[in-house]
Short mmCIF file of C-alpha atoms and ligand atoms in Angstrom, two decimals:
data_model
loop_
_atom_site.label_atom_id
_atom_site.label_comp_id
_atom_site.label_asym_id
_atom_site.label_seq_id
_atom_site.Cartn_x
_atom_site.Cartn_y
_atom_site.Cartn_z
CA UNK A 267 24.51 -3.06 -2.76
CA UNK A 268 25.54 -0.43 -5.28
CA UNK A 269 22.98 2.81 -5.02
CA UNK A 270 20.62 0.59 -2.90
CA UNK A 271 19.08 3.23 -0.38
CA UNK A 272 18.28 0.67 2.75
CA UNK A 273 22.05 -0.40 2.33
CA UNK A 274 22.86 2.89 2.51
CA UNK A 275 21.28 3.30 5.75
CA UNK A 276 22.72 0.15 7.18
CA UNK A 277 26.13 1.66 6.20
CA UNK A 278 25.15 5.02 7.71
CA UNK A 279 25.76 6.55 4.92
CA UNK A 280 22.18 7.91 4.92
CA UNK A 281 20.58 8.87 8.58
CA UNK A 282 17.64 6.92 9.81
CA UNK A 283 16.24 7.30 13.19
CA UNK A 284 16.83 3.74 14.69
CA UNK A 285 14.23 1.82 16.91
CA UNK A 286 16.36 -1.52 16.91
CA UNK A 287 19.45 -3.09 15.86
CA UNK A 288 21.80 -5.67 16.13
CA UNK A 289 24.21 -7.89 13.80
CA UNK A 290 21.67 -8.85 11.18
CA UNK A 291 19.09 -6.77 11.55
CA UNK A 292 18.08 -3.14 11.20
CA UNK A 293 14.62 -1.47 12.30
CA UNK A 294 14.11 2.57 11.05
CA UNK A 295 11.03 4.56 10.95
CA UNK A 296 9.25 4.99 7.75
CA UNK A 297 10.77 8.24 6.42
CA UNK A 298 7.13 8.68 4.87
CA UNK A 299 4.59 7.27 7.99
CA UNK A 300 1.50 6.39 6.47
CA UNK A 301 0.16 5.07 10.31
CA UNK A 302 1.02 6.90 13.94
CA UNK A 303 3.66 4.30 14.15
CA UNK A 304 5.23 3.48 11.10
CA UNK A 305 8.82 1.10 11.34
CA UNK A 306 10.82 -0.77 8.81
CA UNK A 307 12.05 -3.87 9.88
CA UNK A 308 14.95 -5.13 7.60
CA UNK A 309 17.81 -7.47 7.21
CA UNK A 310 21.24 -5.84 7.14
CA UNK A 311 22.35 -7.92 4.44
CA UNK A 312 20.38 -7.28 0.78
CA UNK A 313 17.82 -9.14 -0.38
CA UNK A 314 15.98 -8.02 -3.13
CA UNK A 315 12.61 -9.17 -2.07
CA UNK A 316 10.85 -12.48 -0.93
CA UNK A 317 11.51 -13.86 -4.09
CA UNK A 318 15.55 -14.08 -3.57
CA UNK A 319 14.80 -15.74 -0.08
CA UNK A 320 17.01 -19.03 0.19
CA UNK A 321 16.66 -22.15 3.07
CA UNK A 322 19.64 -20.05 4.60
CA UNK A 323 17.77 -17.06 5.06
CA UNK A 324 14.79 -18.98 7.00
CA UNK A 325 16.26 -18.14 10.87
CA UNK A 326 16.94 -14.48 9.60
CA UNK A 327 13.37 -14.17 8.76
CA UNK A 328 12.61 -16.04 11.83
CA UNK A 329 14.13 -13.41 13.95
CA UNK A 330 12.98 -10.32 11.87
CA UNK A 331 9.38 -11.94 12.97
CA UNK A 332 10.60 -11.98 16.67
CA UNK A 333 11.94 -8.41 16.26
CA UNK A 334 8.57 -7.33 14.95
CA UNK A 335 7.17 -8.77 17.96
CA UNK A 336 9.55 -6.83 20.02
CA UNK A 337 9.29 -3.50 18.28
CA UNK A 338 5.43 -3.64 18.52
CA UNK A 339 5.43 -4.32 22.28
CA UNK A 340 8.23 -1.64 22.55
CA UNK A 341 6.05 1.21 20.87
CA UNK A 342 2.99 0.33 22.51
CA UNK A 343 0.88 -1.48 19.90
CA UNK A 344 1.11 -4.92 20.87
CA UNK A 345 -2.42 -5.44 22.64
CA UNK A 346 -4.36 -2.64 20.79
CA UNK A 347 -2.98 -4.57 17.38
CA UNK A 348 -0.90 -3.96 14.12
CA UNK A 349 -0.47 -4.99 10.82
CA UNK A 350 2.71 -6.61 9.03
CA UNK A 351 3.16 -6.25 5.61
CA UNK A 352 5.96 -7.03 3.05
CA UNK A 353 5.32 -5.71 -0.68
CA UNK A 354 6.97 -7.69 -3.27
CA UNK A 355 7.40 -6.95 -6.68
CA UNK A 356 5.82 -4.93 -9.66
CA UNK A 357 2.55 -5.97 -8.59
CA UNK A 358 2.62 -6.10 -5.01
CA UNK A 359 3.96 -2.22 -5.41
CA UNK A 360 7.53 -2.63 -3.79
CA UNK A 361 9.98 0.68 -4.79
CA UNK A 362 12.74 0.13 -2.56
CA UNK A 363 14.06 -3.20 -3.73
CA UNK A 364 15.61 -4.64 -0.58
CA UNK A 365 13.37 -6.71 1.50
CA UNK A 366 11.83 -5.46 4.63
CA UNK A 367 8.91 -5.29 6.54
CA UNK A 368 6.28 -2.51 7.74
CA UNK A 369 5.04 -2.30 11.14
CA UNK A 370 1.82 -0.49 10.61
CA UNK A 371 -0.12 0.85 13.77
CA UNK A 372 -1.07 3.55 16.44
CA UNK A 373 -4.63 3.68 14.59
CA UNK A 374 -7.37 0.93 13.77
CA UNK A 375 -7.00 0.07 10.32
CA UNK A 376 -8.97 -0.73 7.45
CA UNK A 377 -10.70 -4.17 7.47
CA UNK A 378 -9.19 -4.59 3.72
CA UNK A 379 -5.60 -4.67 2.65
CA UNK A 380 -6.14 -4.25 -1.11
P1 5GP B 518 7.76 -0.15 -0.39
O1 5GP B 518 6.79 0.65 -1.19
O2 5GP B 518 9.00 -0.49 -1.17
O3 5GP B 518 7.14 -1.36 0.28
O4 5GP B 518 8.15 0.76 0.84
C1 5GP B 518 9.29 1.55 0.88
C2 5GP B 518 9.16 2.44 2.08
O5 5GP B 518 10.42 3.02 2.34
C3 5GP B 518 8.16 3.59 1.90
O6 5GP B 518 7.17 3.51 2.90
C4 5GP B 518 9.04 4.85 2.02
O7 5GP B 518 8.39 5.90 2.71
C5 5GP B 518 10.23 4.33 2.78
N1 5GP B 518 11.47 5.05 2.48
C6 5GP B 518 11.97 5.32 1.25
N2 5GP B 518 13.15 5.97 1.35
C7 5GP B 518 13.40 6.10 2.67
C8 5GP B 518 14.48 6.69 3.41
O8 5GP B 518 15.46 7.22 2.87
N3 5GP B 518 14.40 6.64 4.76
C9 5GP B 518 13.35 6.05 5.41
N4 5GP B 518 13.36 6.06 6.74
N5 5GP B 518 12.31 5.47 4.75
C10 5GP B 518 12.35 5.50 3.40
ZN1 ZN B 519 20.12 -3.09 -0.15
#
């Protein structure tokens, strides 16, 4: 949608280095990793956030969830752990404003998340 950069990088028109996709959905690694393994999980289509999430989009996020499951047993964090995290908003500190989901791991993490 319009100068949106994750829709950019479903079109290709920006590279990502891929870890999973398929029809409606898109996983990437964090351009920026912040954790040994660091993944964006998003839906193709654009969402703005959590807040612009409608009934329809409840097996898409579904999916993205079983995706993350994947992705995590994929890179080899699945029994050691991970965290998931979505930031919405002003407040919750969200810049890129189309939804996804961070697969934070490869390192134990701090107990708190704020
Ligand atoms: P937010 O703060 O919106 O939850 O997270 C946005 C994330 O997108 C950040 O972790 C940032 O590093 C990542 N990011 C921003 N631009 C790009 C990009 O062009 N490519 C990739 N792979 N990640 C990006
Ligand atoms: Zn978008």
């Amino acid at each position: 949608m319009g100068d949106c950069i994750f829709c950019k990088i479903v079109e290709g028109e920006i590279p990502s280095n891929k870890v999973y996709e398929d029809e409606n959905i898109l996983a990437f690694k964090d351009i920026n990793p912040l954790t040994p393994i660091h993944i964006l999980v998003i839906p193709k289509k654009h969402i703005k956030s959590i807040n612009e999430l409608k009934p329809d989009d409840e097996i898409l996020i579904g999916k993205i969830f079983s995706t993350v499951k994947q992705i995590a047993k994929e890179q080899g964090i699945s029994e050691n752990g991970y965290r998931v995290v979505s930031n919405c908003g002003e407040d919750g500190g969200q810049e890129v404003k189309h939804l996804h989901f961070h697969i934070l791991g490869g390192k134990k993490l701090g107990t708190k998340i704020v």
